[in-house]
Amino acid sequence: MYEKVALIGIGLIGSSLARAIRQKGLAREISIATRSADTLAAARELDLGDIYTTSGAEAVENADLVIVSVPVGASGAVAKEIAGSLKPGATLTDVGSTKASVIAQMEPYVPEGVHFIPGHPLAGTEHSGPAAGFAELFENKWCIFTPLPGTDEGAIDKLKAFWEACGSHVELMDKEHHDKVLAIVSHLPHIIAYNIVGTADDMETVTESEIIKYSASGFRDFTRLAASDPTMWRDVCLHNRDAILEMLSRFSEDLASLQRAIRWGDGDKLFDLFTHTRHVRRSIIEAGQDTAAPDFGRVPKKD
Amino acid sequence: MYEKVALIGIGLIGSSLARAIRQKGLAREISIATRSADTLAAARELDLGDIYTTSGAEAVENADLVIVSVPVGASGAVAKEIAGSLKPGATLTDVGSTKASVIAQMEPYVPEGVHFIPGHPLAGTEHSGPAAGFAELFENKWCIFTPLPGTDEGAIDKLKAFWEACGSHVELMDKEHHDKVLAIVSHLPHIIAYNIVGTADDMETVTESEIIKYSASGFRDFTRLAASDPTMWRDVCLHNRDAILEMLSRFSEDLASLQRAIRWGDGDKLFDLFTHTRHVRRSIIEAGQDTAAPDFGRVPKKD
């Protein structure tokens, strides 16, 4: 599909892309760049590509598709580094979880004649690093593009076909709307999960070993999101600040109201909320976005 | 193990107990009581027991083990109804998620010579009702007893052996400590999950269909707990109020501090918290309390 794909950043997403490209034959050559010598060695050990370098500029030479998969706070620095080496006519995309900030950081460096198409595959696990990737990660997941007005339609269609070949469904969206949608479906849940795990870990009257031991009664569900990559999530918080603060403020307002219902014993209000939320789960299952199996289909542990 | 077991309430927990008792041969006879004629008919249809009645008093006649599995707010009414029919020497237990309140409700009705041993199996799924139960629900789960001082040791040992035969590990604990531990590992997570699903459902700028569609990026994890039985959770909130309010207040305090770090761009603070929470997940996996498989081992959906 492409002659040469350059992957800048080879963590969970970059390495899953490398595997998917290989498995589905989407490029003749894969070049891999990462600043960390250790990560690069790990990528080489895993045989993820054809060219390995710590220089982004070197990796993008002659590439007709460049995919930047780094924490969003590093997007500007990467764009600056590679800008002068991008091939005219190449497509430049990214996988960042915030789009307005990534565009503001990268766009000023994009040379004339290069098609910059910001992207965001809604795919991942709580694991990170090149060894955590797998070719099937993008299957039946959404990938959102937030192209700037006037972007070449042919380049968009080709990138769309690439992601579809990886198994994804592509949607186009305005960058601000993307950032609001992701703030509620992804950023707020992660922040709340990190917060509750932090709160539980700070108790004096309940020991950490009790929290671990009895975690299956609800708490453990949150620990998965709270095990996600700290650098990635620090950057998301810093780079989608306004939308996240809005969602946090709505969440806290709702929680204060719920807390008041508990304090004053307003059982009807509690029952109404707890009934209403059930239908959201049903809709998600009907939309094929989660398993109907009890407990996520977790396999019970045996002694 | 017991001659006759009476199950008062035949929802997810009661019906799982019925199946486990049958499968493992833990009683000669099972009597089932529930106030709802529909639920009773469903239990009969599923062939869960030997005797079916809408009268708790009738069900407990001659039973040497009585297990009350009703929303905690109904415990007192059940105790009052069955008290006069309990066989001398019988063991009376329950499965409620709050213990101080259940003891306060039931204990005044327990006749001399009946062994009242409050219990709480930390087991369940987001599904409810007699059809949702399964015999393996209690396998490798904890069951906490909060016996009153002076309770007959032989009766405790026998009930312990019963739960162990169901596959559980039994722990003894003080009722107040139980209520604090459960407030943090179970009640707070459920309340937070209900709240975030409510917040997401109330957005004006993001449609419900977008929230459903993109839910796999984090949100869907919370919808599982928020699909739990509303009556059960209303009662938990009303009957473990003080411990829950304490946990909510700590959670909100921590969230305000996290929100401030986001507002002021304190990346180091965010990174520290997000790194620290990772080790909690690792400890839970090492303790065998969750799967190490990415994404809870969810089976990816195919089109």
mmCIF file with all atom_site columns, N, CA, C and O in Angstrom, chain B residues 53-83:
data_model
loop_
_atom_site.group_PDB
_atom_site.id
_atom_site.type_symbol
_atom_site.label_atom_id
_atom_site.label_alt_id
_atom_site.label_comp_id
_atom_site.label_asym_id
_atom_site.label_entity_id
_atom_site.label_seq_id
_atom_site.pdbx_PDB_ins_code
_atom_site.Cartn_x
_atom_site.Cartn_y
_atom_site.Cartn_z
_atom_site.occupancy
_atom_site.B_iso_or_equiv
_atom_site.pdbx_formal_charge
_atom_site.auth_seq_id
_atom_site.auth_comp_id
_atom_site.auth_asym_id
_atom_site.auth_atom_id
_atom_site.pdbx_PDB_model_num
ATOM 1   N N  . THR B 1 53 ? -41.926 -21.365 48.372 1.00 0.00 ? 53 THR B N  1
ATOM 2   C CA . THR B 1 53 ? -42.988 -20.683 49.096 1.00 0.00 ? 53 THR B CA 1
ATOM 3   C C  . THR B 1 53 ? -42.744 -19.175 49.100 1.00 0.00 ? 53 THR B C  1
ATOM 4   O O  . THR B 1 53 ? -41.598 -18.737 48.979 1.00 0.00 ? 53 THR B O  1
ATOM 5   N N  . THR B 1 54 ? -43.809 -18.399 49.207 1.00 0.00 ? 54 THR B N  1
ATOM 6   C CA . THR B 1 54 ? -43.613 -16.957 49.369 1.00 0.00 ? 54 THR B CA 1
ATOM 7   C C  . THR B 1 54 ? -43.525 -16.597 50.854 1.00 0.00 ? 54 THR B C  1
ATOM 8   O O  . THR B 1 54 ? -43.363 -15.439 51.199 1.00 0.00 ? 54 THR B O  1
ATOM 9   N N  . SER B 1 55 ? -43.586 -17.611 51.714 1.00 0.00 ? 55 SER B N  1
ATOM 10  C CA . SER B 1 55 ? -43.527 -17.353 53.159 1.00 0.00 ? 55 SER B CA 1
ATOM 11  C C  . SER B 1 55 ? -42.174 -17.758 53.727 1.00 0.00 ? 55 SER B C  1
ATOM 12  O O  . SER B 1 55 ? -41.806 -18.941 53.743 1.00 0.00 ? 55 SER B O  1
ATOM 13  N N  . GLY B 1 56 ? -41.439 -16.771 54.219 1.00 0.00 ? 56 GLY B N  1
ATOM 14  C CA . GLY B 1 56 ? -40.147 -17.054 54.851 1.00 0.00 ? 56 GLY B CA 1
ATOM 15  C C  . GLY B 1 56 ? -40.320 -17.966 56.046 1.00 0.00 ? 56 GLY B C  1
ATOM 16  O O  . GLY B 1 56 ? -39.530 -18.889 56.270 1.00 0.00 ? 56 GLY B O  1
ATOM 17  N N  . ALA B 1 57 ? -41.384 -17.711 56.832 1.00 0.00 ? 57 ALA B N  1
ATOM 18  C CA . ALA B 1 57 ? -41.643 -18.501 58.042 1.00 0.00 ? 57 ALA B CA 1
ATOM 19  C C  . ALA B 1 57 ? -41.810 -19.978 57.697 1.00 0.00 ? 57 ALA B C  1
ATOM 20  O O  . ALA B 1 57 ? -41.272 -20.863 58.364 1.00 0.00 ? 57 ALA B O  1
ATOM 21  N N  . GLU B 1 58 ? -42.527 -20.225 56.603 1.00 0.00 ? 58 GLU B N  1
ATOM 22  C CA . GLU B 1 58 ? -42.745 -21.614 56.180 1.00 0.00 ? 58 GLU B CA 1
ATOM 23  C C  . GLU B 1 58 ? -41.419 -22.247 55.716 1.00 0.00 ? 58 GLU B C  1
ATOM 24  O O  . GLU B 1 58 ? -41.119 -23.396 56.041 1.00 0.00 ? 58 GLU B O  1
ATOM 25  N N  . ALA B 1 59 ? -40.637 -21.467 54.973 1.00 0.00 ? 59 ALA B N  1
ATOM 26  C CA . ALA B 1 59 ? -39.388 -22.009 54.424 1.00 0.00 ? 59 ALA B CA 1
ATOM 27  C C  . ALA B 1 59 ? -38.401 -22.440 55.500 1.00 0.00 ? 59 ALA B C  1
ATOM 28  O O  . ALA B 1 59 ? -37.679 -23.425 55.339 1.00 0.00 ? 59 ALA B O  1
ATOM 29  N N  . VAL B 1 60 ? -38.354 -21.703 56.615 1.00 0.00 ? 60 VAL B N  1
ATOM 30  C CA . VAL B 1 60 ? -37.319 -22.000 57.618 1.00 0.00 ? 60 VAL B CA 1
ATOM 31  C C  . VAL B 1 60 ? -37.702 -23.143 58.562 1.00 0.00 ? 60 VAL B C  1
ATOM 32  O O  . VAL B 1 60 ? -36.870 -23.602 59.349 1.00 0.00 ? 60 VAL B O  1
ATOM 33  N N  . GLU B 1 61 ? -38.933 -23.611 58.498 1.00 0.00 ? 61 GLU B N  1
ATOM 34  C CA . GLU B 1 61 ? -39.358 -24.694 59.397 1.00 0.00 ? 61 GLU B CA 1
ATOM 35  C C  . GLU B 1 61 ? -38.451 -25.913 59.262 1.00 0.00 ? 61 GLU B C  1
ATOM 36  O O  . GLU B 1 61 ? -38.247 -26.427 58.155 1.00 0.00 ? 61 GLU B O  1
ATOM 37  N N  . ASN B 1 62 ? -37.906 -26.353 60.388 1.00 0.00 ? 62 ASN B N  1
ATOM 38  C CA . ASN B 1 62 ? -37.017 -27.519 60.437 1.00 0.00 ? 62 ASN B CA 1
ATOM 39  C C  . ASN B 1 62 ? -35.686 -27.341 59.703 1.00 0.00 ? 62 ASN B C  1
ATOM 40  O O  . ASN B 1 62 ? -34.919 -28.294 59.579 1.00 0.00 ? 62 ASN B O  1
ATOM 41  N N  . ALA B 1 63 ? -35.409 -26.141 59.189 1.00 0.00 ? 63 ALA B N  1
ATOM 42  C CA . ALA B 1 63 ? -34.118 -25.934 58.516 1.00 0.00 ? 63 ALA B CA 1
ATOM 43  C C  . ALA B 1 63 ? -33.012 -25.823 59.555 1.00 0.00 ? 63 ALA B C  1
ATOM 44  O O  . ALA B 1 63 ? -33.186 -25.168 60.582 1.00 0.00 ? 63 ALA B O  1
ATOM 45  N N  . ASP B 1 64 ? -31.867 -26.481 59.330 1.00 0.00 ? 64 ASP B N  1
ATOM 46  C CA . ASP B 1 64 ? -30.748 -26.286 60.258 1.00 0.00 ? 64 ASP B CA 1
ATOM 47  C C  . ASP B 1 64 ? -29.775 -25.221 59.766 1.00 0.00 ? 64 ASP B C  1
ATOM 48  O O  . ASP B 1 64 ? -28.893 -24.806 60.500 1.00 0.00 ? 64 ASP B O  1
ATOM 49  N N  . LEU B 1 65 ? -29.973 -24.743 58.529 1.00 0.00 ? 65 LEU B N  1
ATOM 50  C CA . LEU B 1 65 ? -29.215 -23.579 58.060 1.00 0.00 ? 65 LEU B CA 1
ATOM 51  C C  . LEU B 1 65 ? -30.168 -22.676 57.298 1.00 0.00 ? 65 LEU B C  1
ATOM 52  O O  . LEU B 1 65 ? -30.861 -23.118 56.372 1.00 0.00 ? 65 LEU B O  1
ATOM 53  N N  . VAL B 1 66 ? -30.221 -21.415 57.693 1.00 0.00 ? 66 VAL B N  1
ATOM 54  C CA . VAL B 1 66 ? -31.067 -20.422 57.016 1.00 0.00 ? 66 VAL B CA 1
ATOM 55  C C  . VAL B 1 66 ? -30.142 -19.332 56.473 1.00 0.00 ? 66 VAL B C  1
ATOM 56  O O  . VAL B 1 66 ? -29.361 -18.737 57.219 1.00 0.00 ? 66 VAL B O  1
ATOM 57  N N  . ILE B 1 67 ? -30.211 -19.087 55.146 1.00 0.00 ? 67 ILE B N  1
ATOM 58  C CA . ILE B 1 67 ? -29.356 -18.057 54.539 1.00 0.00 ? 67 ILE B CA 1
ATOM 59  C C  . ILE B 1 67 ? -30.245 -16.967 53.954 1.00 0.00 ? 67 ILE B C  1
ATOM 60  O O  . ILE B 1 67 ? -31.023 -17.218 53.029 1.00 0.00 ? 67 ILE B O  1
ATOM 61  N N  . VAL B 1 68 ? -30.118 -15.786 54.517 1.00 0.00 ? 68 VAL B N  1
ATOM 62  C CA . VAL B 1 68 ? -30.922 -14.655 54.061 1.00 0.00 ? 68 VAL B CA 1
ATOM 63  C C  . VAL B 1 68 ? -30.131 -13.901 52.990 1.00 0.00 ? 68 VAL B C  1
ATOM 64  O O  . VAL B 1 68 ? -29.048 -13.384 53.257 1.00 0.00 ? 68 VAL B O  1
ATOM 65  N N  . SER B 1 69 ? -30.644 -13.866 51.763 1.00 0.00 ? 69 SER B N  1
ATOM 66  C CA . SER B 1 69 ? -29.957 -13.207 50.640 1.00 0.00 ? 69 SER B CA 1
ATOM 67  C C  . SER B 1 69 ? -30.901 -12.187 50.019 1.00 0.00 ? 69 SER B C  1
ATOM 68  O O  . SER B 1 69 ? -31.423 -12.386 48.931 1.00 0.00 ? 69 SER B O  1
ATOM 69  N N  . VAL B 1 70 ? -31.123 -11.105 50.759 1.00 0.00 ? 70 VAL B N  1
ATOM 70  C CA . VAL B 1 70 ? -32.044 -10.058 50.298 1.00 0.00 ? 70 VAL B CA 1
ATOM 71  C C  . VAL B 1 70 ? -31.298 -8.721  50.350 1.00 0.00 ? 70 VAL B C  1
ATOM 72  O O  . VAL B 1 70 ? -30.247 -8.623  50.990 1.00 0.00 ? 70 VAL B O  1
ATOM 73  N N  . PRO B 1 71 ? -31.793 -7.687  49.675 1.00 0.00 ? 71 PRO B N  1
ATOM 74  C CA . PRO B 1 71 ? -31.167 -6.363  49.829 1.00 0.00 ? 71 PRO B CA 1
ATOM 75  C C  . PRO B 1 71 ? -31.089 -6.012  51.309 1.00 0.00 ? 71 PRO B C  1
ATOM 76  O O  . PRO B 1 71 ? -32.045 -6.309  52.056 1.00 0.00 ? 71 PRO B O  1
ATOM 77  N N  . VAL B 1 72 ? -29.981 -5.400  51.745 1.00 0.00 ? 72 VAL B N  1
ATOM 78  C CA . VAL B 1 72 ? -29.769 -5.234  53.194 1.00 0.00 ? 72 VAL B CA 1
ATOM 79  C C  . VAL B 1 72 ? -30.887 -4.476  53.904 1.00 0.00 ? 72 VAL B C  1
ATOM 80  O O  . VAL B 1 72 ? -31.140 -4.704  55.087 1.00 0.00 ? 72 VAL B O  1
ATOM 81  N N  . GLY B 1 73 ? -31.586 -3.629  53.194 1.00 0.00 ? 73 GLY B N  1
ATOM 82  C CA . GLY B 1 73 ? -32.680 -2.872  53.808 1.00 0.00 ? 73 GLY B CA 1
ATOM 83  C C  . GLY B 1 73 ? -33.866 -3.736  54.209 1.00 0.00 ? 73 GLY B C  1
ATOM 84  O O  . GLY B 1 73 ? -34.713 -3.321  55.002 1.00 0.00 ? 73 GLY B O  1
ATOM 85  N N  . ALA B 1 74 ? -33.920 -4.961  53.686 1.00 0.00 ? 74 ALA B N  1
ATOM 86  C CA . ALA B 1 74 ? -35.040 -5.857  53.992 1.00 0.00 ? 74 ALA B CA 1
ATOM 87  C C  . ALA B 1 74 ? -34.699 -6.847  55.102 1.00 0.00 ? 74 ALA B C  1
ATOM 88  O O  . ALA B 1 74 ? -35.547 -7.665  55.497 1.00 0.00 ? 74 ALA B O  1
ATOM 89  N N  . SER B 1 75 ? -33.471 -6.774  55.638 1.00 0.00 ? 75 SER B N  1
ATOM 90  C CA . SER B 1 75 ? -33.013 -7.780  56.616 1.00 0.00 ? 75 SER B CA 1
ATOM 91  C C  . SER B 1 75 ? -33.888 -7.829  57.870 1.00 0.00 ? 75 SER B C  1
ATOM 92  O O  . SER B 1 75 ? -34.214 -8.911  58.363 1.00 0.00 ? 75 SER B O  1
ATOM 93  N N  . GLY B 1 76 ? -34.229 -6.662  58.394 1.00 0.00 ? 76 GLY B N  1
ATOM 94  C CA . GLY B 1 76 ? -35.007 -6.604  59.630 1.00 0.00 ? 76 GLY B CA 1
ATOM 95  C C  . GLY B 1 76 ? -36.378 -7.244  59.457 1.00 0.00 ? 76 GLY B C  1
ATOM 96  O O  . GLY B 1 76 ? -36.819 -8.040  60.291 1.00 0.00 ? 76 GLY B O  1
ATOM 97  N N  . ALA B 1 77 ? -37.040 -6.909  58.349 1.00 0.00 ? 77 ALA B N  1
ATOM 98  C CA . ALA B 1 77 ? -38.375 -7.450  58.083 1.00 0.00 ? 77 ALA B CA 1
ATOM 99  C C  . ALA B 1 77 ? -38.329 -8.969  57.950 1.00 0.00 ? 77 ALA B C  1
ATOM 100 O O  . ALA B 1 77 ? -39.207 -9.683  58.450 1.00 0.00 ? 77 ALA B O  1
ATOM 101 N N  . VAL B 1 78 ? -37.292 -9.475  57.288 1.00 0.00 ? 78 VAL B N  1
ATOM 102 C CA . VAL B 1 78 ? -37.148 -10.919 57.130 1.00 0.00 ? 78 VAL B CA 1
ATOM 103 C C  . VAL B 1 78 ? -36.927 -11.579 58.497 1.00 0.00 ? 78 VAL B C  1
ATOM 104 O O  . VAL B 1 78 ? -37.568 -12.592 58.824 1.00 0.00 ? 78 VAL B O  1
ATOM 105 N N  . ALA B 1 79 ? -36.034 -10.990 59.295 1.00 0.00 ? 79 ALA B N  1
ATOM 106 C CA . ALA B 1 79 ? -35.755 -11.569 60.620 1.00 0.00 ? 79 ALA B CA 1
ATOM 107 C C  . ALA B 1 79 ? -37.029 -11.638 61.452 1.00 0.00 ? 79 ALA B C  1
ATOM 108 O O  . ALA B 1 79 ? -37.314 -12.647 62.109 1.00 0.00 ? 79 ALA B O  1
ATOM 109 N N  . LYS B 1 80 ? -37.812 -10.566 61.396 1.00 0.00 ? 80 LYS B N  1
ATOM 110 C CA . LYS B 1 80 ? -39.059 -10.512 62.158 1.00 0.00 ? 80 LYS B CA 1
ATOM 111 C C  . LYS B 1 80 ? -40.024 -11.615 61.697 1.00 0.00 ? 80 LYS B C  1
ATOM 112 O O  . LYS B 1 80 ? -40.651 -12.297 62.503 1.00 0.00 ? 80 LYS B O  1
ATOM 113 N N  . GLU B 1 81 ? -40.091 -11.794 60.368 1.00 0.00 ? 81 GLU B N  1
ATOM 114 C CA . GLU B 1 81 ? -41.029 -12.776 59.814 1.00 0.00 ? 81 GLU B CA 1
ATOM 115 C C  . GLU B 1 81 ? -40.664 -14.210 60.192 1.00 0.00 ? 81 GLU B C  1
ATOM 116 O O  . GLU B 1 81 ? -41.525 -15.025 60.512 1.00 0.00 ? 81 GLU B O  1
ATOM 117 N N  . ILE B 1 82 ? -39.365 -14.524 60.154 1.00 0.00 ? 82 ILE B N  1
ATOM 118 C CA . ILE B 1 82 ? -38.964 -15.926 60.337 1.00 0.00 ? 82 ILE B CA 1
ATOM 119 C C  . ILE B 1 82 ? -38.675 -16.304 61.787 1.00 0.00 ? 82 ILE B C  1
ATOM 120 O O  . ILE B 1 82 ? -38.651 -17.495 62.128 1.00 0.00 ? 82 ILE B O  1
ATOM 121 N N  . ALA B 1 83 ? -38.455 -15.273 62.656 1.00 0.00 ? 83 ALA B N  1
ATOM 122 C CA . ALA B 1 83 ? -37.953 -15.536 64.014 1.00 0.00 ? 83 ALA B CA 1
ATOM 123 C C  . ALA B 1 83 ? -38.709 -16.656 64.735 1.00 0.00 ? 83 ALA B C  1
ATOM 124 O O  . ALA B 1 83 ? -38.098 -17.585 65.274 1.00 0.00 ? 83 ALA B O  1
#
